[in-house]
Each structure stands twice: as C-alpha cells, then as structure tokens.
Amino acid sequence: MPTSDLRTLYAAHLAVLETRAQEALARGGFDHLVVPSGSLHYQLFDDRDYPYAVNPQFKAWLPLTQVPDSWLVYTPGDRPKVVYHQPFDYWHVVPEAPSGVWTEHFDIAVIRTPEEALQHLPKNAARCAILGEAQSALGGYAPNNPQAVVDYLEYHRAYKTPYEIATMRQAQRKAVRGHRAAERAFRAGASEFGIHLAYCQAVGQDAVELPYRNIVALNEHGAVLHYTELGRLPPKPARSFLIDAGASHHGYAADITRTYAADANGEFQALIDAVDATQQKIGQLYRAGNDYKRVHLDAHLLLACVLKDFGIVDLSPEAALETGVSSAFFPHGLGHGIGLQVHDVAGFAESDRGGKIAKPEGHPYLRLTRVLEPGMVVTNEPGLYFVDLLLDALKQGPQAGAVNWDRVEAFRPYGGIRIEDEVLVTDGDPVNLTRPAFAEAA
Ligand code: GLY
Ligand code: MN
Ligand code: MN
C-alpha cells in the first residue's frame, strides 16, 4: 500500500479511536485514558522471560508491538501522547527511535528507564482510566480497568476501520505465502515440523511472532482441533494435511485453515471439496442483520447435508442438528471476531454497556453470539472431523444406528477437514478477505 494511502487511513483510524475514547471516558467518569504497553513476564524461579505480548489496548492505537514499558496517554482535547521506552541496554536490541506514519499525530516522550514514565503521566492518577495488567502498576498509577470504559472500547473494536481492514489484508497476504509454502512442503513429503519451518520461512515470522501456534496436522492428527505437537518424522504414507496458521501485521492477525489430500482423485479430496463448497455457501450468510447464533446453526444444517450425501449419517439435517449428531462431526464454533487478537474480544457482548448474549444450548464452543453488522471481520471455519472420543460416545448413544460406521472407518485415517477464511461484513455482499490473497499469489 502506498504510504500516502496508509497515512490517510491511519489518520482517520485515529480520529475514530479518539471519538470512542471520549465516549468511554465519559461513561466511566474519567478525564484521561492511560494505557501501558505491558512489560516482560519471567518464568517462575528463573530469569528467563516469556515472549513479550503487547497490551491489545495499546496496539489498538499504535502499530507498535515491541516497546515494553511504554505508555499511551489520551486526554480529550489534547494531542495523544506516547511515552516511548527506549532503554540504554547493551544486552538486547532496543526499540528503534520512533518512526512511521503514527509519529506525526502524537507528542512523543522518549524515556530510558520505566520509572521515567511517571513524569509524563497525567498529574491526578485518580482521574485516569488505566487499562492494563496489574504488573504495569507504576508509582500511584495502577491499572483500574474500569468496566464501563473497557466494555465500551471492546464492544466497538468489533467494527473495523478502513485502516484496520487494509492492515488485516496485509496479514492475509503474509499468511497465504506461508500456506502455499506449507502445501509444497507437504507434497514433497516433509514432516509436520518441516512444514512448520517452511511456513515460518515463507511468512518471515518466527513462531513467537505469529498470532497463535501453528496447527500442522498430518493424517489422524487433523482430528485434534488444536494439534500443535509438530511431529519430527513424516508419517508413511502421508494421506492428508490440515494447516491452521496465521500471520501478524502491525499487531493484527490472520487466521487461515486449509486441508489437502495426497490423492487428488480419492474420496477424501471429494469430501474436502464438499466442505469447501459448503464453507463458501455459509460465507454468503455473513450479512448485516443476521444473528450469528443462527448462522452457526445453519452451518450445522449445511454440513449435515454433506454427511448425508457422503453416506456417513442417515438423518435429515434437522434431525442431525437436533440430536447432536452433527456436533459429533463439527464440534466447535463456526467462527469468531478477529483483529488485534485472533479471538477478538466482546464476542458475546450484548451492548456497549455490558451484558452477555448466551450461546445456543448444546453449542458451548461458539465464540460469537452477536448480530452481524457492517465493519465486523469474522472467521468462517466449518469443519468435519473424525474424533475418536466423540465417535465412541456417538456409538454408545441412541443415534448409533443413524451412522454408517464403515464409512466412518474409511475416513478416520484422514483426521478431519477445516476450511477457514476471514469475512468482512458490509452493507451489501460479504467480502472474503482470504480468497483474494490466494488468487493474487497464484
Ligand atoms: N486458529 C484457531 C482458530 O481457528 O480459532
Ligand atoms: Mn484457525
Ligand atoms: Mn479461527
């Protein structure tokens, strides 16, 4: 993206954040928004630090993910301020001097020790809404995370600004580079670990920079929803490959899943194609005004059709949903909001004043129960899996007779299928953010 476009988009994004912050502060009865970037955490009884994870409330304002012990200060009516920690340190690489399109919008105070931040924070700590972790407390400035302020900001973070969407598209492009390299590595016979390394190399990100741990699953491992073991030896034969892997760009996440079959003419490939077609059909339901709880249930009905078409389950889609049989094969939520966090906040928020929208009964893993609205970016990730634990329970239950167990046994060695894209909800048709990135790279 040309810098001039980015500059314009970022300025508009910041204006939205300022407006949101003004309302959030008014609701909480505070004068200043103060956000520490967070600091390093150390392992117990050890001097080794964990990978640093920036406070999402901080990176919402700034494309800065590696400046621990820094602060954002916003007082309505004033220019926002960044207290930028750039220590004198010859043990580590320190953050570079502030640069980038954000710098022209902020007053910037560079500090050399964390304690120096104190002189740059608003004088009256009691008038500050301080959003951060307890460990960030400095002098009299301890994070208070006022509920009214947090509820308001988190609720509205579901609606992405054009800057955020442009940034998320960049994250998609990076992740797609990794996915293409990963498929090549699978087809060349690599192990899960080898595929993971090929993925990181192509994305240009180390595991700790990715927005979540890569799921690289060959054969039966595809049935473990969050399989992160990374086997060091390739199985023989490698029949199938499920990869759920993302990338980060300026603090924003991509979250993409693809599934591949070694045999392009086999039945597992046909099942992948059917799930893929169903996923695209489901994507058409990502429309403003649609209740996401309903979309999730509609996805069950559509996947139940696939189970029936492939002779795996002999039940009407409605009966498969009703009896929980569809959940045995699709045991997770259809999707979740995504942005600064791979599982974005406020998925259940009833309003910007709090409250919680319950999940549909029998669907404990759904992460989004809100009505879809323009600006939301939500993953679309249906799947069908052959999970021993769930199949054993199904076999013991009253619906055992509705399942063709020979068909289940035939698919079990392939693990499972998930296809995951990000979809932007608009005033009109849904906009898939992931598929154009694959098309562009092809
Ligand atoms: N990668 C985790 C998820 O898809 O939600
Ligand atoms: Mn995923
Ligand atoms: Mn996801």
XYZ file of C-alpha atoms and ligand atoms in Angstrom:
449
model
C 0.000 0.000 0.000
C 1.423 3.448 -0.869
C 2.471 5.383 2.241
C 0.172 8.265 1.321
C -2.865 5.938 1.466
C -1.700 4.440 4.726
C -1.189 7.921 6.140
C -4.760 8.934 5.270
C -6.252 5.696 6.578
C -4.290 5.864 9.815
C -5.314 9.472 10.462
C -8.981 8.514 10.028
C -8.498 5.452 12.260
C -7.010 7.592 14.988
C -9.919 10.013 14.768
C -12.307 7.093 15.354
C -10.280 5.928 18.353
C -10.328 9.407 19.842
C -14.099 9.638 19.467
C -14.532 6.219 21.043
C -12.175 7.114 23.880
C -14.097 10.325 24.600
C -17.348 8.414 24.999
C -15.711 5.625 27.008
C -14.160 8.132 29.423
C -17.459 9.983 29.769
C -19.227 6.744 30.659
C -16.648 5.847 33.257
C -16.409 9.385 34.623
C -12.677 9.784 33.886
C -10.590 12.551 32.292
C -7.664 10.595 30.866
C -7.125 7.304 29.103
C -3.797 5.788 30.121
C -2.578 2.558 28.562
C 0.697 0.833 29.450
C 2.146 -1.351 26.691
C 2.951 -4.020 29.264
C 6.225 -5.471 30.423
C 8.126 -8.743 30.268
C 7.000 -11.731 32.316
C 9.500 -14.108 33.849
C 9.348 -17.835 34.387
C 8.917 -18.987 37.945
C 12.171 -19.277 39.912
C 14.068 -18.401 36.753
C 15.486 -15.376 34.966
C 14.140 -16.383 31.569
C 11.437 -14.202 30.103
C 8.372 -15.335 28.180
C 7.805 -13.901 24.714
C 6.527 -10.366 25.210
C 2.853 -9.846 24.339
C 1.800 -6.220 23.968
C -1.373 -4.956 25.671
C -4.042 -5.047 22.916
C -5.453 -1.731 24.203
C -2.061 -0.204 23.389
C -1.592 -1.633 19.920
C -5.136 -0.546 19.037
C -3.675 2.980 18.871
C -0.213 2.309 17.592
C 1.396 -0.155 15.191
C 3.940 -0.911 17.919
C 4.198 -4.431 19.257
C 7.731 -4.449 20.686
C 8.081 -1.464 23.014
C 7.566 -2.815 26.538
C 7.280 -0.315 29.410
C 5.846 2.383 27.148
C 2.564 4.265 27.685
C -0.202 5.865 25.705
C -1.943 8.886 27.233
C -5.046 10.438 25.745
C -6.857 13.415 27.215
C -9.832 14.609 25.132
C -8.961 17.952 23.568
C -5.191 17.283 23.616
C -2.972 15.506 21.145
C -2.413 11.919 22.217
C 0.947 11.212 23.774
C 3.292 8.240 23.629
C 5.793 7.705 26.387
C 8.273 5.634 24.435
C 10.678 3.401 26.313
C 13.988 3.102 24.548
C 16.373 1.868 27.237
C 20.136 2.115 27.342
C 20.763 -1.608 27.103
C 23.732 -3.420 25.586
C 22.336 -6.902 26.266
C 19.424 -6.655 23.858
C 18.409 -4.877 20.710
C 16.382 -1.899 21.879
C 13.403 -0.424 20.012
C 14.433 1.917 17.238
C 13.709 5.626 17.513
C 10.009 6.338 16.873
C 9.221 6.285 13.159
C 6.285 5.657 10.869
C 3.029 7.309 9.907
C 1.792 7.434 13.503
C 4.541 9.766 14.742
C 3.070 12.967 13.254
C -0.088 12.562 15.342
C 1.474 12.101 18.770
C 3.534 14.022 21.242
C 6.396 11.652 21.923
C 8.493 11.487 25.071
C 11.407 9.071 24.860
C 12.353 7.580 28.227
C 15.381 5.499 29.169
C 14.053 3.767 32.279
C 10.499 2.582 33.026
C 10.270 4.891 36.056
C 10.811 7.995 33.915
C 7.290 7.466 32.569
C 5.926 8.870 35.834
C 6.769 12.464 34.928
C 4.779 12.154 31.679
C 1.545 10.711 33.072
C -1.426 12.955 33.988
C -0.938 14.556 37.395
C -4.064 13.217 39.058
C -3.978 9.414 38.917
C -7.497 9.212 40.349
C -8.853 10.824 37.163
C -7.247 8.208 34.908
C -8.813 5.135 33.375
C -5.719 2.934 33.259
C -6.120 -0.123 31.046
C -3.532 -2.794 31.555
C -2.269 -5.728 33.562
C -1.534 -5.447 37.296
C 2.190 -5.837 36.648
C 2.193 -2.490 34.803
C 1.500 -0.532 38.021
C 3.967 2.341 38.371
C 4.013 4.638 41.394
C 0.412 5.602 42.080
C -0.689 4.518 38.621
C -2.165 1.057 38.966
C -4.404 -0.269 36.198
C -8.039 0.044 37.309
C -9.642 -1.240 34.091
C -12.997 0.464 34.717
C -15.707 -1.852 33.453
C -17.710 0.887 31.718
C -14.632 2.042 29.796
C -13.472 -1.457 28.851
C -16.978 -2.572 27.840
C -17.383 0.393 25.541
C -13.987 0.104 23.851
C -14.096 -3.667 23.455
C -17.622 -3.656 22.058
C -16.726 -1.118 19.377
C -13.488 -2.827 18.475
C -15.625 -5.350 16.586
C -16.202 -2.675 13.935
C -13.019 -2.334 11.944
C -11.899 0.943 10.447
C -10.680 1.028 6.816
C -7.123 1.257 8.194
C -7.662 -1.945 10.139
C -9.124 -3.731 7.143
C -6.190 -2.676 4.958
C -3.812 -3.893 7.678
C -5.658 -7.181 8.036
C -5.448 -7.695 4.276
C -1.666 -7.405 4.596
C -1.721 -10.060 7.327
C -3.729 -12.284 4.966
C -1.135 -11.862 2.219
C 1.672 -12.889 4.540
C -0.214 -15.933 5.833
C -1.074 -17.023 2.298
C 2.625 -17.034 1.388
C 3.106 -19.441 4.276
C 0.170 -21.620 3.308
C 1.460 -22.033 -0.240
C 4.916 -22.985 1.004
C 3.365 -25.386 3.504
C 1.364 -27.174 0.807
C 4.511 -27.557 -1.284
C 6.375 -28.969 1.705
C 3.553 -31.453 2.388
C 3.560 -32.621 -1.229
C 7.355 -33.020 -1.059
C 6.993 -35.370 1.920
C 8.074 -33.114 4.788
C 7.312 -33.808 8.456
C 4.952 -31.567 10.438
C 7.992 -29.826 11.874
C 9.493 -29.362 8.401
C 6.223 -27.935 7.106
C 6.091 -25.552 10.059
C 9.618 -24.318 9.316
C 8.760 -23.845 5.628
C 5.696 -21.857 6.728
C 7.659 -19.567 9.062
C 10.341 -19.027 6.433
C 7.796 -18.006 3.788
C 5.890 -15.699 6.140
C 9.087 -14.229 7.513
C 7.898 -14.707 11.096
C 9.197 -16.843 13.895
C 6.726 -18.909 15.924
C 6.549 -16.282 18.686
C 5.665 -13.561 16.177
C 2.724 -15.485 14.732
C -0.686 -14.666 16.212
C -1.150 -18.220 17.515
C 0.678 -21.534 17.484
C 0.632 -23.211 14.090
C -1.601 -26.241 13.748
C 0.186 -28.507 11.264
C -1.525 -31.869 11.258
C -0.872 -34.899 9.083
C -3.283 -37.842 8.843
C -5.199 -38.616 12.095
C -3.690 -35.545 13.779
C -6.232 -33.475 11.828
C -8.850 -34.754 14.264
C -7.193 -32.923 17.175
C -8.707 -29.464 16.893
C -5.730 -27.617 18.333
C -2.938 -30.020 17.443
C 0.391 -28.228 17.974
C 2.839 -31.100 18.503
C 4.841 -30.759 15.236
C 5.964 -34.361 14.657
C 9.628 -34.595 13.681
C 9.242 -37.525 11.277
C 6.880 -37.710 8.293
C 4.303 -40.492 8.577
C 4.318 -43.068 5.798
C 2.097 -42.641 3.955
C 1.046 -39.028 4.484
C -2.592 -39.142 3.395
C -3.897 -35.743 4.454
C -2.772 -32.389 5.739
C -4.684 -29.811 7.789
C -2.960 -26.494 8.416
C -4.429 -23.733 10.586
C -1.863 -20.943 10.609
C -1.859 -17.168 10.586
C 0.411 -14.183 10.390
C 0.691 -10.818 12.089
C 0.887 -7.399 10.522
C 1.269 -4.289 12.663
C -0.415 -6.102 15.510
C -3.331 -7.522 13.503
C -3.920 -11.232 12.986
C -4.789 -13.538 10.127
C -6.257 -16.963 10.907
C -6.496 -19.305 7.919
C -7.084 -23.042 7.588
C -6.766 -25.293 4.572
C -6.950 -29.070 4.205
C -5.259 -31.129 1.490
C -5.363 -34.749 0.336
C -2.353 -36.576 -1.055
C -4.611 -38.346 -3.556
C -6.338 -35.794 -5.766
C -8.789 -38.415 -7.036
C -9.741 -40.058 -3.755
C -12.867 -39.767 -1.632
C -11.183 -37.611 0.983
C -10.465 -34.998 -1.680
C -14.135 -35.179 -2.665
C -15.103 -34.601 0.973
C -12.705 -31.618 1.156
C -14.303 -30.191 -1.985
C -17.766 -30.594 -0.466
C -16.740 -28.849 2.774
C -15.063 -26.118 0.759
C -18.222 -25.516 -1.303
C -20.276 -25.524 1.900
C -17.905 -23.061 3.524
C -18.423 -20.644 0.638
C -22.175 -21.072 0.886
C -22.000 -20.326 4.614
C -19.902 -17.257 3.835
C -22.881 -15.825 1.975
C -24.752 -15.741 5.302
C -22.267 -13.210 6.737
C -24.669 -10.338 6.185
C -25.599 -7.375 8.311
C -28.641 -8.161 10.437
C -28.030 -11.919 10.591
C -27.840 -13.305 14.106
C -24.549 -15.214 14.268
C -26.081 -17.849 16.535
C -28.446 -18.655 13.664
C -25.617 -18.649 11.118
C -23.781 -21.207 13.259
C -26.864 -23.444 13.373
C -27.395 -23.034 9.624
C -23.799 -24.158 9.135
C -24.664 -27.338 11.050
C -27.592 -27.971 8.713
C -25.407 -27.483 5.647
C -22.641 -29.731 6.985
C -25.236 -32.346 7.895
C -26.191 -32.400 4.190
C -22.580 -33.256 3.374
C -22.603 -36.060 5.953
C -25.751 -37.418 4.348
C -24.514 -37.021 0.776
C -21.374 -38.969 1.623
C -23.348 -41.754 3.267
C -21.812 -41.119 6.683
C -25.022 -40.238 8.502
C -28.535 -41.250 7.561
C -30.573 -38.473 9.164
C -32.253 -35.339 7.891
C -30.115 -32.264 8.531
C -32.674 -31.041 11.067
C -32.598 -34.344 12.938
C -28.785 -34.417 12.839
C -28.692 -30.976 14.460
C -31.473 -31.729 16.931
C -29.946 -34.989 18.172
C -26.399 -33.607 18.426
C -25.097 -35.925 15.698
C -23.854 -33.002 13.607
C -21.933 -31.765 16.662
C -20.071 -35.071 16.892
C -18.557 -34.285 13.487
C -18.451 -30.475 13.801
C -17.643 -29.936 17.463
C -16.530 -26.287 17.501
C -17.916 -22.854 16.776
C -18.353 -21.638 13.221
C -16.213 -18.563 13.752
C -15.145 -15.631 15.852
C -14.328 -11.978 15.510
C -10.700 -11.306 14.636
C -8.486 -8.236 14.606
C -5.921 -7.224 17.193
C -6.465 -10.611 18.783
C -7.007 -13.804 16.876
C -10.052 -14.477 19.029
C -11.225 -10.910 19.250
C -12.860 -9.571 22.397
C -16.544 -8.901 23.050
C -17.922 -11.797 21.024
C -20.798 -12.188 23.478
C -21.345 -8.506 24.307
C -24.990 -7.540 24.472
C -24.264 -3.838 24.131
C -21.526 -1.292 24.734
C -22.806 -1.051 28.304
C -22.101 -4.708 29.052
C -24.361 -7.736 29.288
C -23.829 -11.103 27.696
C -25.672 -12.915 24.911
C -25.865 -16.620 25.757
C -24.685 -19.337 23.410
C -27.266 -21.668 21.895
C -27.822 -24.649 24.149
C -25.576 -27.556 23.195
C -23.031 -25.303 21.461
C -20.546 -24.424 24.207
C -17.664 -23.541 21.925
C -19.269 -20.816 19.864
C -17.277 -17.601 20.422
C -19.617 -15.090 18.808
C -23.301 -14.592 19.601
C -23.807 -11.028 18.336
C -25.824 -9.917 15.356
C -23.541 -9.299 12.359
C -23.062 -5.652 11.448
C -21.064 -3.785 8.820
C -17.381 -3.489 9.663
C -17.154 -6.753 11.592
C -14.497 -9.207 10.454
C -15.404 -12.761 11.402
C -13.798 -16.082 10.580
C -15.767 -18.688 8.658
C -14.349 -22.042 9.671
C -16.665 -25.019 9.330
C -15.151 -28.462 9.586
C -15.863 -32.174 9.655
C -13.687 -34.380 11.845
C -13.383 -37.999 12.831
C -12.580 -37.664 16.549
C -12.249 -40.985 18.386
C -13.578 -39.599 21.666
C -16.725 -38.167 20.095
C -17.308 -41.112 17.774
C -17.043 -43.558 20.679
C -19.678 -41.553 22.573
C -21.893 -41.484 19.486
C -21.547 -45.246 19.114
C -22.682 -45.756 22.702
C -25.628 -43.377 22.323
C -29.176 -43.640 20.933
C -28.174 -42.361 17.468
C -25.576 -45.082 16.802
C -27.863 -46.676 14.216
C -28.000 -43.498 12.158
C -24.267 -43.660 11.446
C -22.652 -45.783 8.753
C -19.636 -46.953 10.730
C -17.874 -48.467 7.730
C -17.835 -45.001 6.163
C -16.524 -43.531 9.391
C -13.725 -46.117 9.476
C -12.824 -45.276 5.885
C -12.405 -41.570 6.709
C -10.888 -41.903 10.185
C -7.262 -42.224 8.934
C -7.547 -38.765 7.357
C -8.335 -36.989 10.635
C -10.532 -34.138 9.576
C -11.209 -31.128 7.428
C -11.399 -27.451 8.267
C -11.544 -24.576 5.816
C -11.160 -21.135 7.358
C -11.339 -17.671 5.801
C -11.887 -14.180 7.171
C -15.047 -12.423 6.030
C -15.828 -8.725 6.238
C -19.485 -7.923 6.866
C -20.670 -4.917 4.839
C -23.882 -3.092 3.978
C -24.083 -5.339 0.917
C -22.493 -8.643 -0.003
C -19.959 -10.256 2.321
C -16.333 -9.617 1.390
C -13.975 -12.550 1.726
C -10.531 -11.248 2.735
C -8.703 -14.551 2.364
C -9.550 -15.950 -1.065
C -8.368 -12.888 -3.000
C -4.998 -13.228 -1.249
C -4.714 -16.823 -2.516
C -5.823 -15.725 -6.001
C -3.307 -12.887 -6.014
C -0.494 -15.242 -5.032
C -1.370 -17.948 -7.564
N -6.625 -20.940 14.965
C -7.602 -21.014 15.965
C -8.934 -20.775 15.438
O -9.179 -21.011 14.274
O -9.791 -20.273 16.080
Mn -7.759 -21.029 12.769
Mn -10.308 -19.186 13.837
